[in-house]
Amino acid sequence: MNDNRIDTGRSETEQAIMDATLIALAKHGYADLSIKSIGTEFEKSTSLLYYHYENKDELLLAFLDYVIDLFVATIDPNAENPDAELRSFVEHVLPPERPPDGGDVEPVAPPGMNEPEMFQRAIFELRTQTVHDDDYRQKFDEMESYMIDTIATLIRREMEAGHYREMNAEVMAENLMAFLFRSLDVRVTGTRPQSAHAMRESVYFLLDNVMPSGTDHPGDVATADDDCRS
């Protein structure tokens, strides 16, 4: 795995377990994942997995906490340049650019996935469990709420500095996250690959035309005052 990974404060063994879980989840998906398949990717004894975690779901919830910690570390509400921080976060989350016709796009699948692609697959697999499992739903709600609140904070800071036009920061943050998650979903599933390009174009239209002050495209999305929220 990437030696330049973000340090989330986990021990060497815990980090190795998270790495093994990422690889196994990306390879097998949630339904076919087992402690045994995670152990196959784990460089140490499989018994260590049972020492730390009672079962698959306990391990995966811990893995989701790890993913949340990584996401939190990718965006700083107190960054010196809020606009640059937003753009950096967007590029971190958006899948790589592909042709708009989707001619050579294939669904992400082992072998040959890089680490960002494995994280995309893993997040997608775990996010589907929110339909049936309150624990997964709560953790994704925590992660997405943090992202939206942080993006809204960065937008408000740019508004206060006069760099962004007046808008409803929370609604704009919701729009940005919706585009990002849709882009991630179509990249993983391979359905309507042209949508990934459209989502990327939409995100950068907001960043380049709708949000900055003094542009020729004020837009109608999320430009109302906060008091006008329905």
PDB file of C-alpha atoms in Angstrom:
ATOM      1  CA  MET A   1       0.000   0.000   0.000  1.00  0.00           C
ATOM      2  CA  ASN A   2       0.964   3.646  -0.295  1.00  0.00           C
ATOM      3  CA  ASP A   3       3.729   4.517   2.172  1.00  0.00           C
ATOM      4  CA  ASN A   4       2.630   8.175   1.983  1.00  0.00           C
ATOM      5  CA  ARG A   5      -0.784   7.358   3.424  1.00  0.00           C
ATOM      6  CA  ILE A   6      -2.402   9.696   5.935  1.00  0.00           C
ATOM      7  CA  ASP A   7      -1.546   8.745   9.519  1.00  0.00           C
ATOM      8  CA  THR A   8      -4.808   8.060  11.372  1.00  0.00           C
ATOM      9  CA  GLY A   9      -3.098   7.179  14.648  1.00  0.00           C
ATOM     10  CA  ARG A  10      -3.620   3.422  14.363  1.00  0.00           C
ATOM     11  CA  SER A  11      -1.019   0.881  15.413  1.00  0.00           C
ATOM     12  CA  GLU A  12       1.025  -0.988  12.820  1.00  0.00           C
ATOM     13  CA  THR A  13      -1.147  -4.087  13.272  1.00  0.00           C
ATOM     14  CA  GLU A  14      -4.402  -2.129  13.060  1.00  0.00           C
ATOM     15  CA  GLN A  15      -3.188  -0.390   9.899  1.00  0.00           C
ATOM     16  CA  ALA A  16      -2.244  -3.743   8.371  1.00  0.00           C
ATOM     17  CA  ILE A  17      -5.752  -5.021   9.148  1.00  0.00           C
ATOM     18  CA  MET A  18      -7.296  -1.962   7.492  1.00  0.00           C
ATOM     19  CA  ASP A  19      -5.106  -2.509   4.408  1.00  0.00           C
ATOM     20  CA  ALA A  20      -6.108  -6.175   4.197  1.00  0.00           C
ATOM     21  CA  THR A  21      -9.778  -5.295   4.627  1.00  0.00           C
ATOM     22  CA  LEU A  22      -9.587  -2.713   1.850  1.00  0.00           C
ATOM     23  CA  ILE A  23      -8.064  -5.174  -0.603  1.00  0.00           C
ATOM     24  CA  ALA A  24     -10.423  -8.012   0.302  1.00  0.00           C
ATOM     25  CA  LEU A  25     -13.524  -5.817   0.180  1.00  0.00           C
ATOM     26  CA  ALA A  26     -12.523  -4.423  -3.205  1.00  0.00           C
ATOM     27  CA  LYS A  27     -11.908  -7.939  -4.539  1.00  0.00           C
ATOM     28  CA  HIS A  28     -14.906  -9.798  -3.127  1.00  0.00           C
ATOM     29  CA  GLY A  29     -17.571  -7.207  -2.292  1.00  0.00           C
ATOM     30  CA  TYR A  30     -19.558  -7.158   0.926  1.00  0.00           C
ATOM     31  CA  ALA A  31     -21.714 -10.245   0.257  1.00  0.00           C
ATOM     32  CA  ASP A  32     -18.793 -12.610  -0.433  1.00  0.00           C
ATOM     33  CA  LEU A  33     -16.422 -11.101   2.118  1.00  0.00           C
ATOM     34  CA  SER A  34     -15.354 -13.203   5.093  1.00  0.00           C
ATOM     35  CA  ILE A  35     -12.791 -13.056   7.856  1.00  0.00           C
ATOM     36  CA  LYS A  36     -10.976 -15.810   5.958  1.00  0.00           C
ATOM     37  CA  SER A  37     -10.773 -13.738   2.763  1.00  0.00           C
ATOM     38  CA  ILE A  38      -9.486 -10.762   4.754  1.00  0.00           C
ATOM     39  CA  GLY A  39      -6.958 -13.073   6.420  1.00  0.00           C
ATOM     40  CA  THR A  40      -5.687 -14.092   2.992  1.00  0.00           C
ATOM     41  CA  GLU A  41      -4.641 -10.458   2.411  1.00  0.00           C
ATOM     42  CA  PHE A  42      -3.261 -10.066   5.946  1.00  0.00           C
ATOM     43  CA  GLU A  43       0.481 -10.551   6.311  1.00  0.00           C
ATOM     44  CA  LYS A  44       0.185 -11.716   9.915  1.00  0.00           C
ATOM     45  CA  SER A  45      -1.763 -14.550  11.546  1.00  0.00           C
ATOM     46  CA  THR A  46      -5.493 -14.624  10.852  1.00  0.00           C
ATOM     47  CA  SER A  47      -6.009 -15.267  14.571  1.00  0.00           C
ATOM     48  CA  LEU A  48      -5.019 -11.625  15.144  1.00  0.00           C
ATOM     49  CA  LEU A  49      -8.156 -10.572  13.301  1.00  0.00           C
ATOM     50  CA  TYR A  50     -10.298 -12.486  15.789  1.00  0.00           C
ATOM     51  CA  TYR A  51      -8.265 -11.029  18.646  1.00  0.00           C
ATOM     52  CA  HIS A  52      -9.220  -7.507  17.551  1.00  0.00           C
ATOM     53  CA  TYR A  53     -12.687  -8.133  16.069  1.00  0.00           C
ATOM     54  CA  GLU A  54     -15.433 -10.604  16.913  1.00  0.00           C
ATOM     55  CA  ASN A  55     -16.882 -10.913  13.417  1.00  0.00           C
ATOM     56  CA  LYS A  56     -16.940  -9.469   9.907  1.00  0.00           C
ATOM     57  CA  ASP A  57     -19.370  -6.654  10.635  1.00  0.00           C
ATOM     58  CA  GLU A  58     -17.453  -5.479  13.690  1.00  0.00           C
ATOM     59  CA  LEU A  59     -14.304  -5.339  11.554  1.00  0.00           C
ATOM     60  CA  LEU A  60     -16.081  -3.542   8.713  1.00  0.00           C
ATOM     61  CA  LEU A  61     -17.545  -0.928  11.047  1.00  0.00           C
ATOM     62  CA  ALA A  62     -14.018  -0.305  12.333  1.00  0.00           C
ATOM     63  CA  PHE A  63     -12.859  -0.077   8.728  1.00  0.00           C
ATOM     64  CA  LEU A  64     -15.597   2.468   8.036  1.00  0.00           C
ATOM     65  CA  ASP A  65     -14.339   4.527  10.991  1.00  0.00           C
ATOM     66  CA  TYR A  66     -10.911   4.388   9.327  1.00  0.00           C
ATOM     67  CA  VAL A  67     -12.353   5.581   6.013  1.00  0.00           C
ATOM     68  CA  ILE A  68     -14.132   8.428   7.806  1.00  0.00           C
ATOM     69  CA  ASP A  69     -10.858   9.461   9.452  1.00  0.00           C
ATOM     70  CA  LEU A  70      -9.173   9.517   6.039  1.00  0.00           C
ATOM     71  CA  PHE A  71     -11.954  11.641   4.534  1.00  0.00           C
ATOM     72  CA  VAL A  72     -11.854  14.061   7.465  1.00  0.00           C
ATOM     73  CA  ALA A  73      -8.133  14.487   6.890  1.00  0.00           C
ATOM     74  CA  THR A  74      -8.617  15.387   3.215  1.00  0.00           C
ATOM     75  CA  ILE A  75     -10.419  18.683   3.848  1.00  0.00           C
ATOM     76  CA  ASP A  76      -9.631  21.382   6.398  1.00  0.00           C
ATOM     77  CA  PRO A  77     -12.314  23.975   7.252  1.00  0.00           C
ATOM     78  CA  ASN A  78      -9.545  26.290   8.482  1.00  0.00           C
ATOM     79  CA  ALA A  79      -7.399  26.055   5.352  1.00  0.00           C
ATOM     80  CA  GLU A  80      -5.652  29.288   4.401  1.00  0.00           C
ATOM     81  CA  ASN A  81      -7.196  29.270   0.912  1.00  0.00           C
ATOM     82  CA  PRO A  82     -10.779  27.928   1.074  1.00  0.00           C
ATOM     83  CA  ASP A  83     -11.280  27.843  -2.706  1.00  0.00           C
ATOM     84  CA  ALA A  84      -8.051  25.891  -3.246  1.00  0.00           C
ATOM     85  CA  GLU A  85      -9.030  23.527  -0.432  1.00  0.00           C
ATOM     86  CA  LEU A  86     -12.398  22.865  -2.064  1.00  0.00           C
ATOM     87  CA  ARG A  87     -10.786  22.167  -5.432  1.00  0.00           C
ATOM     88  CA  SER A  88      -8.217  19.851  -3.859  1.00  0.00           C
ATOM     89  CA  PHE A  89     -10.982  17.907  -2.106  1.00  0.00           C
ATOM     90  CA  VAL A  90     -12.997  17.657  -5.320  1.00  0.00           C
ATOM     91  CA  GLU A  91     -10.017  16.214  -7.200  1.00  0.00           C
ATOM     92  CA  HIS A  92      -9.400  13.780  -4.346  1.00  0.00           C
ATOM     93  CA  VAL A  93     -12.960  12.427  -4.539  1.00  0.00           C
ATOM     94  CA  LEU A  94     -13.692  12.640  -8.285  1.00  0.00           C
ATOM     95  CA  PRO A  95     -12.713   9.602 -10.361  1.00  0.00           C
ATOM     96  CA  PRO A  96     -10.110  10.202 -13.101  1.00  0.00           C
ATOM     97  CA  GLU A  97     -11.394  12.030 -16.160  1.00  0.00           C
ATOM     98  CA  ARG A  98     -12.635   9.803 -18.952  1.00  0.00           C
ATOM     99  CA  PRO A  99     -13.955  10.574 -22.452  1.00  0.00           C
ATOM    100  CA  PRO A 100     -17.559  11.878 -22.405  1.00  0.00           C
ATOM    101  CA  ASP A 101     -18.725   9.079 -24.729  1.00  0.00           C
ATOM    102  CA  GLY A 102     -17.431   6.507 -22.244  1.00  0.00           C
ATOM    103  CA  GLY A 103     -15.929   4.488 -25.052  1.00  0.00           C
ATOM    104  CA  ASP A 104     -13.090   2.925 -23.106  1.00  0.00           C
ATOM    105  CA  VAL A 105     -14.553   2.977 -19.610  1.00  0.00           C
ATOM    106  CA  GLU A 106     -14.679  -0.333 -17.794  1.00  0.00           C
ATOM    107  CA  PRO A 107     -16.186  -1.007 -14.358  1.00  0.00           C
ATOM    108  CA  VAL A 108     -13.585  -0.921 -11.613  1.00  0.00           C
ATOM    109  CA  ALA A 109     -12.632  -4.509 -10.839  1.00  0.00           C
ATOM    110  CA  PRO A 110      -9.569  -6.467  -9.685  1.00  0.00           C
ATOM    111  CA  PRO A 111      -6.959  -7.162 -10.764  1.00  0.00           C
ATOM    112  CA  GLY A 112      -5.164  -3.934 -11.527  1.00  0.00           C
ATOM    113  CA  MET A 113      -7.057  -1.525  -9.267  1.00  0.00           C
ATOM    114  CA  ASN A 114      -5.011   1.263  -7.770  1.00  0.00           C
ATOM    115  CA  GLU A 115      -5.537   2.368  -4.177  1.00  0.00           C
ATOM    116  CA  PRO A 116      -8.032   5.203  -4.910  1.00  0.00           C
ATOM    117  CA  GLU A 117     -10.101   2.800  -7.028  1.00  0.00           C
ATOM    118  CA  MET A 118     -10.092   0.252  -4.203  1.00  0.00           C
ATOM    119  CA  PHE A 119     -11.367   2.907  -1.803  1.00  0.00           C
ATOM    120  CA  GLN A 120     -14.082   3.882  -4.298  1.00  0.00           C
ATOM    121  CA  ARG A 121     -15.200   0.251  -4.556  1.00  0.00           C
ATOM    122  CA  ALA A 122     -15.032  -0.260  -0.780  1.00  0.00           C
ATOM    123  CA  ILE A 123     -17.067   2.859  -0.019  1.00  0.00           C
ATOM    124  CA  PHE A 124     -19.673   1.860  -2.592  1.00  0.00           C
ATOM    125  CA  GLU A 125     -19.954  -1.660  -1.161  1.00  0.00           C
ATOM    126  CA  LEU A 126     -20.385  -0.440   2.416  1.00  0.00           C
ATOM    127  CA  ARG A 127     -22.744   2.366   1.464  1.00  0.00           C
ATOM    128  CA  THR A 128     -25.221  -0.153   0.088  1.00  0.00           C
ATOM    129  CA  GLN A 129     -25.537  -1.619   3.598  1.00  0.00           C
ATOM    130  CA  THR A 130     -27.112   1.591   4.894  1.00  0.00           C
ATOM    131  CA  VAL A 131     -30.433   0.418   3.441  1.00  0.00           C
ATOM    132  CA  HIS A 132     -30.654  -2.421   5.964  1.00  0.00           C
ATOM    133  CA  ASP A 133     -28.263  -1.599   8.802  1.00  0.00           C
ATOM    134  CA  ASP A 134     -28.628   1.316  11.210  1.00  0.00           C
ATOM    135  CA  ASP A 135     -24.963   1.155  12.288  1.00  0.00           C
ATOM    136  CA  TYR A 136     -23.745   1.644   8.726  1.00  0.00           C
ATOM    137  CA  ARG A 137     -26.368   4.339   8.131  1.00  0.00           C
ATOM    138  CA  GLN A 138     -25.259   6.271  11.213  1.00  0.00           C
ATOM    139  CA  LYS A 139     -21.605   6.162  10.244  1.00  0.00           C
ATOM    140  CA  PHE A 140     -22.239   7.317   6.670  1.00  0.00           C
ATOM    141  CA  ASP A 141     -24.513  10.045   7.991  1.00  0.00           C
ATOM    142  CA  GLU A 142     -21.656  11.154  10.254  1.00  0.00           C
ATOM    143  CA  MET A 143     -19.174  11.211   7.375  1.00  0.00           C
ATOM    144  CA  GLU A 144     -21.431  12.961   4.862  1.00  0.00           C
ATOM    145  CA  SER A 145     -22.636  15.505   7.442  1.00  0.00           C
ATOM    146  CA  TYR A 146     -19.041  16.397   8.264  1.00  0.00           C
ATOM    147  CA  MET A 147     -18.182  16.804   4.580  1.00  0.00           C
ATOM    148  CA  ILE A 148     -21.205  18.999   3.880  1.00  0.00           C
ATOM    149  CA  ASP A 149     -20.667  21.125   7.007  1.00  0.00           C
ATOM    150  CA  THR A 150     -16.986  21.583   6.145  1.00  0.00           C
ATOM    151  CA  ILE A 151     -17.687  22.484   2.518  1.00  0.00           C
ATOM    152  CA  ALA A 152     -20.359  24.959   3.680  1.00  0.00           C
ATOM    153  CA  THR A 153     -17.837  26.514   6.084  1.00  0.00           C
ATOM    154  CA  LEU A 154     -15.295  26.979   3.277  1.00  0.00           C
ATOM    155  CA  ILE A 155     -17.976  28.494   1.025  1.00  0.00           C
ATOM    156  CA  ARG A 156     -19.053  30.954   3.741  1.00  0.00           C
ATOM    157  CA  ARG A 157     -15.441  31.999   4.302  1.00  0.00           C
ATOM    158  CA  GLU A 158     -15.075  32.778   0.595  1.00  0.00           C
ATOM    159  CA  MET A 159     -18.368  34.681   0.677  1.00  0.00           C
ATOM    160  CA  GLU A 160     -17.171  36.747   3.632  1.00  0.00           C
ATOM    161  CA  ALA A 161     -13.931  37.484   1.780  1.00  0.00           C
ATOM    162  CA  GLY A 162     -15.928  38.693  -1.233  1.00  0.00           C
ATOM    163  CA  HIS A 163     -14.615  35.924  -3.480  1.00  0.00           C
ATOM    164  CA  TYR A 164     -17.944  34.065  -3.758  1.00  0.00           C
ATOM    165  CA  ARG A 165     -21.351  35.590  -4.457  1.00  0.00           C
ATOM    166  CA  GLU A 166     -24.017  35.476  -1.750  1.00  0.00           C
ATOM    167  CA  MET A 167     -25.648  32.048  -1.686  1.00  0.00           C
ATOM    168  CA  ASN A 168     -27.063  29.379   0.576  1.00  0.00           C
ATOM    169  CA  ALA A 169     -23.806  27.680   1.565  1.00  0.00           C
ATOM    170  CA  GLU A 170     -25.465  24.529   2.936  1.00  0.00           C
ATOM    171  CA  VAL A 171     -27.535  23.924  -0.207  1.00  0.00           C
ATOM    172  CA  MET A 172     -24.488  24.482  -2.416  1.00  0.00           C
ATOM    173  CA  ALA A 173     -22.501  22.032  -0.295  1.00  0.00           C
ATOM    174  CA  GLU A 174     -25.302  19.465  -0.677  1.00  0.00           C
ATOM    175  CA  ASN A 175     -25.192  19.978  -4.458  1.00  0.00           C
ATOM    176  CA  LEU A 176     -21.439  19.464  -4.614  1.00  0.00           C
ATOM    177  CA  MET A 177     -21.572  16.264  -2.535  1.00  0.00           C
ATOM    178  CA  ALA A 178     -24.469  14.907  -4.609  1.00  0.00           C
ATOM    179  CA  PHE A 179     -22.446  15.378  -7.803  1.00  0.00           C
ATOM    180  CA  LEU A 180     -19.368  13.785  -6.212  1.00  0.00           C
ATOM    181  CA  PHE A 181     -21.212  10.717  -4.950  1.00  0.00           C
ATOM    182  CA  ARG A 182     -23.041  10.220  -8.254  1.00  0.00           C
ATOM    183  CA  SER A 183     -19.714  10.400 -10.064  1.00  0.00           C
ATOM    184  CA  LEU A 184     -18.221   7.818  -7.723  1.00  0.00           C
ATOM    185  CA  ASP A 185     -21.204   5.481  -8.106  1.00  0.00           C
ATOM    186  CA  VAL A 186     -21.126   5.403 -11.905  1.00  0.00           C
ATOM    187  CA  ARG A 187     -17.353   4.938 -11.910  1.00  0.00           C
ATOM    188  CA  VAL A 188     -17.651   1.831  -9.724  1.00  0.00           C
ATOM    189  CA  THR A 189     -20.688   0.271 -11.393  1.00  0.00           C
ATOM    190  CA  GLY A 190     -19.792   1.127 -14.985  1.00  0.00           C
ATOM    191  CA  THR A 191     -23.398   2.204 -15.658  1.00  0.00           C
ATOM    192  CA  ARG A 192     -23.802   5.318 -17.815  1.00  0.00           C
ATOM    193  CA  PRO A 193     -20.076   6.146 -17.764  1.00  0.00           C
ATOM    194  CA  GLN A 194     -20.841   9.403 -19.556  1.00  0.00           C
ATOM    195  CA  SER A 195     -22.550  10.508 -16.333  1.00  0.00           C
ATOM    196  CA  ALA A 196     -19.164  10.605 -14.581  1.00  0.00           C
ATOM    197  CA  HIS A 197     -17.983  13.162 -17.134  1.00  0.00           C
ATOM    198  CA  ALA A 198     -21.212  15.136 -16.755  1.00  0.00           C
ATOM    199  CA  MET A 199     -20.850  15.184 -12.964  1.00  0.00           C
ATOM    200  CA  ARG A 200     -17.265  16.437 -13.253  1.00  0.00           C
ATOM    201  CA  GLU A 201     -18.384  19.170 -15.649  1.00  0.00           C
ATOM    202  CA  SER A 202     -21.203  20.125 -13.262  1.00  0.00           C
ATOM    203  CA  VAL A 203     -18.894  20.358 -10.251  1.00  0.00           C
ATOM    204  CA  TYR A 204     -16.462  22.613 -12.090  1.00  0.00           C
ATOM    205  CA  PHE A 205     -19.285  24.716 -13.509  1.00  0.00           C
ATOM    206  CA  LEU A 206     -20.307  25.453  -9.930  1.00  0.00           C
ATOM    207  CA  LEU A 207     -16.724  26.145  -8.851  1.00  0.00           C
ATOM    208  CA  ASP A 208     -15.808  28.260 -11.874  1.00  0.00           C
ATOM    209  CA  ASN A 209     -19.043  30.041 -12.799  1.00  0.00           C
ATOM    210  CA  VAL A 210     -21.804  29.857 -10.206  1.00  0.00           C
ATOM    211  CA  MET A 211     -19.915  30.377  -6.963  1.00  0.00           C
ATOM    212  CA  PRO A 212     -17.247  33.029  -7.711  1.00  0.00           C
ATOM    213  CA  SER A 213     -18.332  36.646  -7.552  1.00  0.00           C
ATOM    214  CA  GLY A 214     -17.952  38.789 -10.670  1.00  0.00           C
ATOM    215  CA  THR A 215     -18.577  36.003 -13.188  1.00  0.00           C
ATOM    216  CA  ASP A 216     -21.045  36.138 -16.049  1.00  0.00           C
ATOM    217  CA  HIS A 217     -23.003  33.116 -14.821  1.00  0.00           C
ATOM    218  CA  PRO A 218     -24.671  33.820 -11.485  1.00  0.00           C
ATOM    219  CA  GLY A 219     -26.797  30.691 -11.780  1.00  0.00           C
ATOM    220  CA  ASP A 220     -29.995  29.851  -9.957  1.00  0.00           C
ATOM    221  CA  VAL A 221     -28.739  26.967  -7.816  1.00  0.00           C
ATOM    222  CA  ALA A 222     -28.429  27.672  -4.090  1.00  0.00           C
ATOM    223  CA  THR A 223     -28.080  31.431  -4.541  1.00  0.00           C
ATOM    224  CA  ALA A 224     -30.892  32.316  -2.142  1.00  0.00           C
ATOM    225  CA  ASP A 225     -30.215  33.730   1.303  1.00  0.00           C
ATOM    226  CA  ASP A 226     -30.133  31.250   4.165  1.00  0.00           C
ATOM    227  CA  ASP A 227     -33.386  32.731   5.500  1.00  0.00           C
ATOM    228  CA  CYS A 228     -35.181  31.569   2.355  1.00  0.00           C
ATOM    229  CA  ARG A 229     -34.479  27.870   2.837  1.00  0.00           C
ATOM    230  CA  SER A 230     -37.594  25.772   2.546  1.00  0.00           C
TER     231      SER A 230
END
